[in-house]
Coordinates of N, CA and C in Angstrom, one line a residue:
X1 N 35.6 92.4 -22.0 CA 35.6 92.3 -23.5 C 36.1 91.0 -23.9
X2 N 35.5 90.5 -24.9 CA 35.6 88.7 -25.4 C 36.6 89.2 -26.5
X3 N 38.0 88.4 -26.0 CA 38.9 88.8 -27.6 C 39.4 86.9 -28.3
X4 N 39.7 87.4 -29.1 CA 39.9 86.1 -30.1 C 40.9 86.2 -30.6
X5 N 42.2 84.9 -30.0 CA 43.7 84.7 -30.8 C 43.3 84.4 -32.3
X6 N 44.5 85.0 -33.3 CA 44.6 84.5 -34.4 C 46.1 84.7 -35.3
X7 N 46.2 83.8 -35.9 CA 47.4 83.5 -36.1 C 47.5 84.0 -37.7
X8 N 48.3 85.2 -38.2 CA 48.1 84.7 -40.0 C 49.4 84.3 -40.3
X9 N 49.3 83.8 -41.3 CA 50.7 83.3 -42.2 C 50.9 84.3 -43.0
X10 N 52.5 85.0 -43.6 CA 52.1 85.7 -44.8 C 53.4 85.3 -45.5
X11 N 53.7 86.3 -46.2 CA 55.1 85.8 -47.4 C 55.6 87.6 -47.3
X12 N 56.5 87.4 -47.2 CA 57.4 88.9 -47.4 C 58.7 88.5 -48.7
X13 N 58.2 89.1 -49.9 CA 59.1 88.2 -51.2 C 59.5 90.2 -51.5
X14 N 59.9 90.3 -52.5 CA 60.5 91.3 -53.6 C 60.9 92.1 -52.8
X15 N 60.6 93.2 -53.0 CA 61.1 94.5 -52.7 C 60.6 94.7 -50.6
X16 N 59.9 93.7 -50.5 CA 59.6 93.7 -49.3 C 60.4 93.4 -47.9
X17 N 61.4 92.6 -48.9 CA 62.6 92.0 -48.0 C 63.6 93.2 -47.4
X18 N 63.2 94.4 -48.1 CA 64.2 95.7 -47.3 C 63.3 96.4 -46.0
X19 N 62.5 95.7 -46.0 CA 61.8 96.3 -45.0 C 62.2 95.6 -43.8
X20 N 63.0 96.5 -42.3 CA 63.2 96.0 -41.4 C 62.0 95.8 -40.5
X21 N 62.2 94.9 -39.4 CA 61.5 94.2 -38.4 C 60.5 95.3 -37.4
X22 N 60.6 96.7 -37.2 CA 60.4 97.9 -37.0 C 59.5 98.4 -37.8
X23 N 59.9 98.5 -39.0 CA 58.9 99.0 -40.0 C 57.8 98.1 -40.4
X24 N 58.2 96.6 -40.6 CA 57.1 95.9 -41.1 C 56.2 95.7 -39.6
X25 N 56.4 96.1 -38.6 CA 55.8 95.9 -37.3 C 54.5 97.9 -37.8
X26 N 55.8 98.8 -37.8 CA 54.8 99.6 -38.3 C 53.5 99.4 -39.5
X27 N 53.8 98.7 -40.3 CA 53.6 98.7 -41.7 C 52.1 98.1 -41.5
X28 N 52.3 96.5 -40.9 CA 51.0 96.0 -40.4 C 49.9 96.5 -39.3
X29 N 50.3 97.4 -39.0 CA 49.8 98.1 -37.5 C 49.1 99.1 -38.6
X30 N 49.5 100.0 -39.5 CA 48.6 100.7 -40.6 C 47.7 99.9 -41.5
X31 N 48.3 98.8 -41.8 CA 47.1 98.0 -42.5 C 45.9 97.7 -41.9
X32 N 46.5 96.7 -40.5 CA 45.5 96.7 -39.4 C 43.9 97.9 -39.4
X33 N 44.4 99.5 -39.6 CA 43.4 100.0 -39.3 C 43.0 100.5 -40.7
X34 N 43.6 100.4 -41.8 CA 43.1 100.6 -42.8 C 42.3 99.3 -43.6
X35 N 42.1 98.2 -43.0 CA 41.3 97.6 -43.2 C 40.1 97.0 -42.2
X36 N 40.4 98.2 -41.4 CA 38.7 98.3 -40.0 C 39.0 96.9 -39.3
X37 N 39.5 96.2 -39.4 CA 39.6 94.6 -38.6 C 39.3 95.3 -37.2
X38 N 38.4 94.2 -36.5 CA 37.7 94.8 -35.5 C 39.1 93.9 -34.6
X39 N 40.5 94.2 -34.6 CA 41.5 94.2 -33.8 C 41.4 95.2 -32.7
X40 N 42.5 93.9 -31.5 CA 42.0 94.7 -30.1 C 43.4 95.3 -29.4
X41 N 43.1 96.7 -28.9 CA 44.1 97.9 -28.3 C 44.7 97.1 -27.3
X42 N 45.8 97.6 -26.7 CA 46.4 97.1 -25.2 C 45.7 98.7 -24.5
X43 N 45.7 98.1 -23.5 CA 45.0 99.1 -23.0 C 46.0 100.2 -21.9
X44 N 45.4 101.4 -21.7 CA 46.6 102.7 -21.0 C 46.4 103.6 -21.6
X45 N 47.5 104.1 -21.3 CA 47.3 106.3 -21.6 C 47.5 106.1 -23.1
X46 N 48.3 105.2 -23.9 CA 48.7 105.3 -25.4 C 47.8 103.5 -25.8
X47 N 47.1 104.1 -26.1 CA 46.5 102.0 -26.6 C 47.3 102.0 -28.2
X48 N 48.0 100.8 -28.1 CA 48.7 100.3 -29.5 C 47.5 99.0 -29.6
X49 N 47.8 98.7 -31.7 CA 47.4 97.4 -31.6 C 48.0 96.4 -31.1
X50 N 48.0 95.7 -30.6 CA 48.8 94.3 -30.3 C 49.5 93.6 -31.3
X51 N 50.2 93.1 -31.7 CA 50.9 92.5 -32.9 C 52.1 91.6 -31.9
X52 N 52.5 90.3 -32.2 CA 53.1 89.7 -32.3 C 54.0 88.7 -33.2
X53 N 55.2 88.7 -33.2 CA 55.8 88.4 -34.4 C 57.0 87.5 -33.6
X54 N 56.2 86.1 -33.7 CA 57.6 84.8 -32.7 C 59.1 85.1 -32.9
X55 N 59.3 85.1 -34.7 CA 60.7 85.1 -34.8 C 60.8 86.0 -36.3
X56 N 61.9 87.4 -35.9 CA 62.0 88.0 -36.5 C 62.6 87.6 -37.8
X57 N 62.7 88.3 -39.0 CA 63.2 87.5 -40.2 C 64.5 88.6 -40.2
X58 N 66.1 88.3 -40.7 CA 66.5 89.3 -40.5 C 66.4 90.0 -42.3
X59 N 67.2 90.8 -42.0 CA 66.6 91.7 -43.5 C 67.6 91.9 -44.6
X60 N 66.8 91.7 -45.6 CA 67.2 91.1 -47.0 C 66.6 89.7 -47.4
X61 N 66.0 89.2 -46.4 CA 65.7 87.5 -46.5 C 64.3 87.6 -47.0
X62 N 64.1 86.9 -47.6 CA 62.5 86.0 -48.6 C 61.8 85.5 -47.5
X63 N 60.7 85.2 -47.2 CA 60.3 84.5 -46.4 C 58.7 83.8 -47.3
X64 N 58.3 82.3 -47.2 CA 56.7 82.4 -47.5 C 56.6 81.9 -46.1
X65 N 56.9 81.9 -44.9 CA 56.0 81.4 -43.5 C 56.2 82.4 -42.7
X66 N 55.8 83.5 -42.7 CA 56.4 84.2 -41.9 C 55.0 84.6 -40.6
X67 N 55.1 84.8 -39.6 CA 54.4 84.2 -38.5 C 53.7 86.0 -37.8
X68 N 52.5 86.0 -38.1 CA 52.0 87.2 -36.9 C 50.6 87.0 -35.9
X69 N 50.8 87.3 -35.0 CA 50.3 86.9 -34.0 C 48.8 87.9 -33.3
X70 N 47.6 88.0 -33.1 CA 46.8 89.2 -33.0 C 45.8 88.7 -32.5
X71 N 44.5 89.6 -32.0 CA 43.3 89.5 -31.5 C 42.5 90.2 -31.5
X72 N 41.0 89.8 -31.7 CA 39.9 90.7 -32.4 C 39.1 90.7 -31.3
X73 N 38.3 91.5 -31.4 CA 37.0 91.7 -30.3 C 35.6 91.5 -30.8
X74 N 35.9 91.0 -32.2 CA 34.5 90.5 -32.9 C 34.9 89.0 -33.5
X75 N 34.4 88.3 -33.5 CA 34.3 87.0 -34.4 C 34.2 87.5 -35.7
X76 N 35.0 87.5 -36.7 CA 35.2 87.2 -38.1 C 35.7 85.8 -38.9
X77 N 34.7 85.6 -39.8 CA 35.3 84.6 -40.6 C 37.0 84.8 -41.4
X78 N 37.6 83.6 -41.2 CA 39.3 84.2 -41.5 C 39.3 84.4 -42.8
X79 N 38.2 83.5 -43.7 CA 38.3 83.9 -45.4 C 38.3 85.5 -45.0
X80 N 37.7 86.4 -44.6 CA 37.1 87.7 -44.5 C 38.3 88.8 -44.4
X81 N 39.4 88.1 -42.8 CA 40.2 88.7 -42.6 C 41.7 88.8 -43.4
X82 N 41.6 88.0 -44.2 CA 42.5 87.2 -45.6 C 42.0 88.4 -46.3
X83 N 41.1 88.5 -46.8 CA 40.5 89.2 -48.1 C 41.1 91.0 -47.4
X84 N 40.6 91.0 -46.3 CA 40.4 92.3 -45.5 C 42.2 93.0 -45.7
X85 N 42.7 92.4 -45.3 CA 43.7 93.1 -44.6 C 45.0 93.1 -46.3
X86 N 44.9 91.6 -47.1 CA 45.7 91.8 -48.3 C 45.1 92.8 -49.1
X87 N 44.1 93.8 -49.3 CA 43.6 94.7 -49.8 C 44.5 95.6 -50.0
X88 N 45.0 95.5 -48.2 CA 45.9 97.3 -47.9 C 47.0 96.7 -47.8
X89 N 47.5 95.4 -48.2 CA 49.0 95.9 -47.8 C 49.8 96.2 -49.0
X90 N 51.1 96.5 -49.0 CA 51.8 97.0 -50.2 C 52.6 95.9 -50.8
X91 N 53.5 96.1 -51.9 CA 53.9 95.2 -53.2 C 54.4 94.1 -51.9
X92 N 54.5 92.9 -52.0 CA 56.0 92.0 -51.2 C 55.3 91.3 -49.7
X93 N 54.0 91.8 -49.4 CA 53.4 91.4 -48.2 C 52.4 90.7 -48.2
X94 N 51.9 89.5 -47.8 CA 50.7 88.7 -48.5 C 50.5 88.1 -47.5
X95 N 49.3 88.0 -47.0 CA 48.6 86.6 -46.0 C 48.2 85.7 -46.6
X96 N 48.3 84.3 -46.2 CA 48.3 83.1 -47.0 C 47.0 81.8 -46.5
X97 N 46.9 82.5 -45.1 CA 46.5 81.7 -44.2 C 46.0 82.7 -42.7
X98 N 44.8 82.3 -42.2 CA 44.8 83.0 -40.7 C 43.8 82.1 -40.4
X99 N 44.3 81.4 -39.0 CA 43.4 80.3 -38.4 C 43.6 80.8 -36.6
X100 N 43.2 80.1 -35.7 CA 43.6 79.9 -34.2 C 44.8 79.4 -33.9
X101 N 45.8 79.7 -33.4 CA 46.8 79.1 -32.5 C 46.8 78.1 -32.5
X102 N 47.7 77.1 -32.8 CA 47.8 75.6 -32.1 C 48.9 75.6 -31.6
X103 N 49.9 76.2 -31.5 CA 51.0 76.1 -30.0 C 51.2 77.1 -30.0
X104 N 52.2 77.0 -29.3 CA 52.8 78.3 -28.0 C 53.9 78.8 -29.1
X105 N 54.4 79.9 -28.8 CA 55.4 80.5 -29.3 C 57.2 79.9 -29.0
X106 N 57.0 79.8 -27.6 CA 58.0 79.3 -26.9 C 58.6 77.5 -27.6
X107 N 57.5 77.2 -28.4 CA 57.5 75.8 -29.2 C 58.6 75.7 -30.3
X108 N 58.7 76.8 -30.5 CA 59.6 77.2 -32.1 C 61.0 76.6 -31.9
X109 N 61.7 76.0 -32.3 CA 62.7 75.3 -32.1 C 64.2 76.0 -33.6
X110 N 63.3 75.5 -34.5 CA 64.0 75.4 -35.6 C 63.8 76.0 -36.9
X111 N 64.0 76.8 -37.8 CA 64.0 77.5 -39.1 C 64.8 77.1 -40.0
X112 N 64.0 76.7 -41.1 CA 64.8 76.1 -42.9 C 65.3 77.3 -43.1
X113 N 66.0 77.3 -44.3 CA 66.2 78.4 -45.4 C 67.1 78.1 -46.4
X114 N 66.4 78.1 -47.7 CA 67.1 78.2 -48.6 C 67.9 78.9 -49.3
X115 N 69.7 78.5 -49.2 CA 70.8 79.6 -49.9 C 70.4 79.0 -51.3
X116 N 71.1 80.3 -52.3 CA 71.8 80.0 -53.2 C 73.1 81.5 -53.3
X117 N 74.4 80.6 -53.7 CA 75.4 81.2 -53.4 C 75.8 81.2 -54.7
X118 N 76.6 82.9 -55.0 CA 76.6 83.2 -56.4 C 78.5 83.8 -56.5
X119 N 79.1 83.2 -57.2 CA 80.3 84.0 -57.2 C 80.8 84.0 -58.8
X120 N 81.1 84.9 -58.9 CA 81.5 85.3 -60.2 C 82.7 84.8 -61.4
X121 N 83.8 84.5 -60.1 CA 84.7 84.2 -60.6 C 84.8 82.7 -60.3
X122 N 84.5 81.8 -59.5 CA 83.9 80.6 -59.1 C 83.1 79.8 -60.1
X123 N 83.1 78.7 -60.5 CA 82.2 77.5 -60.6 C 81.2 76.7 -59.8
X124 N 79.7 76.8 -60.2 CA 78.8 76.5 -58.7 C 79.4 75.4 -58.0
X125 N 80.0 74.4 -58.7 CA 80.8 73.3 -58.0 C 82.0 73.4 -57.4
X126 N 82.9 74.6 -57.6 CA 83.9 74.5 -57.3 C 83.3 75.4 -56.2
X127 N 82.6 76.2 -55.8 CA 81.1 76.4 -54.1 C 81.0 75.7 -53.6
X128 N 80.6 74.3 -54.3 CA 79.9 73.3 -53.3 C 81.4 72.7 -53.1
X129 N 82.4 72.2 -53.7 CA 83.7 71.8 -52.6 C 84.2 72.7 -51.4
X130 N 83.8 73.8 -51.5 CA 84.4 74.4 -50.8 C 83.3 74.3 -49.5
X131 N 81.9 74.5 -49.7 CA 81.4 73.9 -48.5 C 81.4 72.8 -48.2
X132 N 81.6 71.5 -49.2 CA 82.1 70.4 -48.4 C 82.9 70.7 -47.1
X133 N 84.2 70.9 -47.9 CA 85.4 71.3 -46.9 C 85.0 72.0 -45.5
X134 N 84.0 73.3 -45.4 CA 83.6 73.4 -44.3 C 83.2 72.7 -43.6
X135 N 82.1 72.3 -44.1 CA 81.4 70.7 -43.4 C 82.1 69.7 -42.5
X136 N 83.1 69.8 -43.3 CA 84.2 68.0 -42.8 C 85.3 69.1 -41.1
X137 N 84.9 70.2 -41.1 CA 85.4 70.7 -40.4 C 85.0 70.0 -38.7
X138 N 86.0 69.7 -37.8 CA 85.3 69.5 -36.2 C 85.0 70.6 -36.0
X139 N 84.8 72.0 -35.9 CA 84.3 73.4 -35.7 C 84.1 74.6 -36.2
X140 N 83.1 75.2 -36.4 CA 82.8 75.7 -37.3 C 82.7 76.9 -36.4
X141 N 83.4 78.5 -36.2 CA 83.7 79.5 -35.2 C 82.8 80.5 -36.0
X142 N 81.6 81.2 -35.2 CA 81.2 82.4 -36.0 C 81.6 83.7 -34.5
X143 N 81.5 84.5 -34.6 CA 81.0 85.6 -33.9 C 79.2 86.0 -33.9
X144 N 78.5 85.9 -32.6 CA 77.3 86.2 -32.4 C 77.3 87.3 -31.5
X145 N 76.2 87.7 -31.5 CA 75.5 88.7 -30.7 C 74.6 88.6 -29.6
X146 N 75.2 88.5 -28.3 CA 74.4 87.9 -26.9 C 73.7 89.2 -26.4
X147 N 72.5 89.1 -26.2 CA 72.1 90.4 -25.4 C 73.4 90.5 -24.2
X148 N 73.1 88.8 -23.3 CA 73.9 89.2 -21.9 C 75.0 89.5 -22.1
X149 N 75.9 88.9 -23.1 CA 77.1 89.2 -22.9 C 77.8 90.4 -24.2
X150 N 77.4 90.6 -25.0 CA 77.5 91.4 -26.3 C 78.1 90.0 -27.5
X151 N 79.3 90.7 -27.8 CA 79.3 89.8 -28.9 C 80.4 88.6 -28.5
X152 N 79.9 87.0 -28.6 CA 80.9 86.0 -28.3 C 80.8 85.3 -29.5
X153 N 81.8 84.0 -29.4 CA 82.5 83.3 -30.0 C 81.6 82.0 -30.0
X154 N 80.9 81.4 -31.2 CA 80.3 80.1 -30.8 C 81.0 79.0 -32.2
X155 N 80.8 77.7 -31.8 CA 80.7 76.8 -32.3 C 79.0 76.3 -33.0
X156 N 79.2 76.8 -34.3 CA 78.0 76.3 -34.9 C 77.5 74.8 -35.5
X157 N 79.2 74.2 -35.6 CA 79.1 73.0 -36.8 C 77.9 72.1 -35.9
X158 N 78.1 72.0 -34.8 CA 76.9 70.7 -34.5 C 75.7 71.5 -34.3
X159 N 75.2 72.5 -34.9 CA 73.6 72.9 -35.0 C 73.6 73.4 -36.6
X160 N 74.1 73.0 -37.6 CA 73.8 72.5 -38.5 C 73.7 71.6 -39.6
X161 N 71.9 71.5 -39.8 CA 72.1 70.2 -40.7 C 71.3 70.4 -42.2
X162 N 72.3 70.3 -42.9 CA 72.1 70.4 -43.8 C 70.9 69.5 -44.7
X163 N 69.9 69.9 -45.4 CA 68.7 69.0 -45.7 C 68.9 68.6 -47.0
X164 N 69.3 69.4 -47.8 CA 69.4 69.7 -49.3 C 70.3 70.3 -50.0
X165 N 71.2 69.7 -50.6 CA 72.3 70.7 -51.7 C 72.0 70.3 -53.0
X166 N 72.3 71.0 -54.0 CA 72.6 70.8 -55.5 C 73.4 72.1 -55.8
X167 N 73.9 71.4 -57.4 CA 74.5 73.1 -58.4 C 73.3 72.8 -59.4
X168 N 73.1 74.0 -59.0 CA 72.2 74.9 -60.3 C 73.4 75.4 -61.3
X169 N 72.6 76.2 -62.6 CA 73.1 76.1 -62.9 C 74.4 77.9 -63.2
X170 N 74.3 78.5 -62.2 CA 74.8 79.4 -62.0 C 75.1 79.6 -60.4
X171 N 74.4 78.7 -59.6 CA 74.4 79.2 -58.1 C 74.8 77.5 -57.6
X172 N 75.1 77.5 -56.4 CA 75.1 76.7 -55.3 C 74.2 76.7 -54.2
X173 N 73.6 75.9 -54.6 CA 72.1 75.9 -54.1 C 72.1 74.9 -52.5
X174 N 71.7 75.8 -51.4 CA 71.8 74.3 -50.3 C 70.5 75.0 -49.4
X175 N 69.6 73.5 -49.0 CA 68.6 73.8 -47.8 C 69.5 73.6 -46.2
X176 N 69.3 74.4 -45.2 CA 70.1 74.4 -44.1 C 68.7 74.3 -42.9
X177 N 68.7 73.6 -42.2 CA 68.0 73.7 -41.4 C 69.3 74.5 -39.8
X178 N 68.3 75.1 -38.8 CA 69.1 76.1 -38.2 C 68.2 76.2 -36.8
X179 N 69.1 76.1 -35.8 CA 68.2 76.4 -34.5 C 67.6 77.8 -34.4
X180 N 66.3 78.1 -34.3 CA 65.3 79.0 -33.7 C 64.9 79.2 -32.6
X181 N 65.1 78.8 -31.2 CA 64.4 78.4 -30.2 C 64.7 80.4 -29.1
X182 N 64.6 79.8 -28.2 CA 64.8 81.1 -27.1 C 66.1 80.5 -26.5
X183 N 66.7 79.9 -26.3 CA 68.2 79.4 -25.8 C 69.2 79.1 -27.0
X184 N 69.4 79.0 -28.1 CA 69.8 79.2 -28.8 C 69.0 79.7 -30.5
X185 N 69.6 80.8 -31.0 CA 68.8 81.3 -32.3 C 70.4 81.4 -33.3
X186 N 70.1 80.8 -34.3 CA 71.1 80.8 -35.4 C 70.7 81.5 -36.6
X187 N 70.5 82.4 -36.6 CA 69.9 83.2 -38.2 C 70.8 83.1 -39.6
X188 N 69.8 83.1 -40.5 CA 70.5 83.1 -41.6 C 71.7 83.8 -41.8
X189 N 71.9 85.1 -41.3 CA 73.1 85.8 -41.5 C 74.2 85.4 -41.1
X190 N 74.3 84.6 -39.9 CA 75.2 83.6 -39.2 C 75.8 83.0 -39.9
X191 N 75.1 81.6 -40.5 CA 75.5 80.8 -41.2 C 76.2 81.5 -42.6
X192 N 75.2 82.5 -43.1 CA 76.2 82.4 -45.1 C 77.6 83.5 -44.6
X193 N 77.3 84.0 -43.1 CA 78.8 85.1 -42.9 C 80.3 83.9 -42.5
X194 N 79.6 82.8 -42.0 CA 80.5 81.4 -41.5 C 80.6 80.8 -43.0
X195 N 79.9 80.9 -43.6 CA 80.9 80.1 -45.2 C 81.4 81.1 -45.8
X196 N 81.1 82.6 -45.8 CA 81.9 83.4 -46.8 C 83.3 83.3 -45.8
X197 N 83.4 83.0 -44.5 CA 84.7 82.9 -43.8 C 85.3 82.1 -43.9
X198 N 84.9 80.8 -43.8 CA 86.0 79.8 -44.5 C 86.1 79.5 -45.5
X199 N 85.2 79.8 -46.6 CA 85.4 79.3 -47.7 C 86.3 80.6 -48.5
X200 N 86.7 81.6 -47.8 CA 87.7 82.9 -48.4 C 87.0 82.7 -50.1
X201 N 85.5 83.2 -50.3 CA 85.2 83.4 -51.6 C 84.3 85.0 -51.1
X202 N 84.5 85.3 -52.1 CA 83.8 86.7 -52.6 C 82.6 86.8 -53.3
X203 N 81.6 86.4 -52.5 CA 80.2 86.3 -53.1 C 79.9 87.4 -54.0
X204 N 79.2 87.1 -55.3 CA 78.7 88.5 -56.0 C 76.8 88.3 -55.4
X205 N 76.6 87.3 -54.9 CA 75.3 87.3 -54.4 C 74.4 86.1 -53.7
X206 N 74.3 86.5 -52.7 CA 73.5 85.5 -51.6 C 72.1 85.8 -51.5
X207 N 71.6 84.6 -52.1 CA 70.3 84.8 -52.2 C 69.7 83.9 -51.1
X208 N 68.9 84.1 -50.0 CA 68.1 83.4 -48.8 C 66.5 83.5 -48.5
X209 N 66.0 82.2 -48.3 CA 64.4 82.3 -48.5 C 64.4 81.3 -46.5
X210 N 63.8 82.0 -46.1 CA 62.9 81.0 -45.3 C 61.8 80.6 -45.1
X211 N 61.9 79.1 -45.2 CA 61.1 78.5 -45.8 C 60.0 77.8 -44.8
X212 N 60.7 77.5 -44.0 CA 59.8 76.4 -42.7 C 59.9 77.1 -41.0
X213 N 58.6 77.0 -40.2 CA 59.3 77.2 -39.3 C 58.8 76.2 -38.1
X214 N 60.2 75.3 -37.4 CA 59.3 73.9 -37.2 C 59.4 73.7 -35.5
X215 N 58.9 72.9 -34.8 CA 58.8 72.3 -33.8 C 60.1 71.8 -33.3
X216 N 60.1 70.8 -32.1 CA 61.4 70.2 -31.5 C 61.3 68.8 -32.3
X217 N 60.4 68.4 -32.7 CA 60.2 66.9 -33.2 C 59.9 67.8 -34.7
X218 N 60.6 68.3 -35.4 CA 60.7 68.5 -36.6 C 59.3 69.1 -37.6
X219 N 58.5 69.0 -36.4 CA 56.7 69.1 -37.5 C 56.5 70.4 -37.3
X220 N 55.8 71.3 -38.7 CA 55.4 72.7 -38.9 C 54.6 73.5 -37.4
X221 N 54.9 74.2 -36.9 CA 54.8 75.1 -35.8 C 53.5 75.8 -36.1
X222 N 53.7 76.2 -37.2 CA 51.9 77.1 -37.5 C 51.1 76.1 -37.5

């Protein structure tokens, strides 16, 4: 049987961002067949669709690049499978893009994301000194989660680099670029749990979008 890689882009925005990595794995596997895509089974006693998803988003987060991975047993035009599949999906889920693979999964190095940091009793500026101050830190300590080992102790300050800050005008607005790779992954939740820790502020709301997902030499992955 002749199968055919395809790559779509989509956006997971509103009400979609509560949807865990589990479910939106369910979620697209029902759209999958409610939109007849002539997609191809793994084969055995239980055939599933195949689905691939490089790097999970964690949950609560925005995303417009969000990456899924699949294969058909028919040649379709991608305008078709664009049209096909955003029919069925529900409010927050959108394909943007579906073309062929041009790298490997194992390629992914690095993930943007944009914060904006909200505190009540705070000044957006008197936010942004306070992450200065983290910044100017030699180490920056979070707690992570190792499969091999459970949970250890890392130094994050030298895997982030900051791209973009401003004050808005209610928020503290910063672009963070963040390692993604398979030997080290730094997720958003990492980093805004490492400034609500040093910066001893009491967010009333952390807003996070990811935005890019890039290569080792910095260029877009999809």
């Amino acid at each position: 049987m002749d199968k055919y890689e395809v790559r779509g882009i989509f956006e997971k925005t509103g009400r979609a961002v509560f949807i865990s990595h589990l479910d939106l794995f369910r979620t697209m596997q029902r759209a999958m067949k409610r939109s007849k895509i002539p997609v191809w089974y793994s084969q055995g006693f239980n055939p599933r669709i195949y689905l691939n998803f490089p790097l999970a988003l964690s949950l609560g987060v925005e995303s417009c690049t969000e990456i899924m991975d699949f294969e058909i047993v028919e040649q379709v035009p991608y305008e078709k499978l664009l049209e096909d599949i955003n029919k069925v999906l529900p409010e927050g889920l959108h394909f943007i893009s579906m073309a062929a693979p041009v790298s490997k999964n194992k390629e992914i190095a690095f993930a943007e994301y944009v914060f904006d940091f909200y505190c009540e009793d705070r000044a957006p500026n008197e936010i942004a000194e306070k992450f200065d101050e983290m910044m100017s830190l030699d180490i920056i300590e979070v707690e992570k989660h190792s499969k091999k080992k459970g949970m250890v102790t890392i130094d994050i300050k030298p895997h982030i680099n900051v791209v973009e800050k401003s004050i808005a005008e209610d928020s503290f607005h910063v672009t963070v670029r963040l390692p993604a790779g398979t030997e080290l992954n730094v997720n958003s939740n990492v980093f805004s749990e490492a400034f609500t820790k040093y910066s001893g502020l009491e967010f009333s709301k952390i807003s996070v979008k990811r935005t890019k997902i890039l290569r080792a030499d910095g260029t877009d992955f999809a």
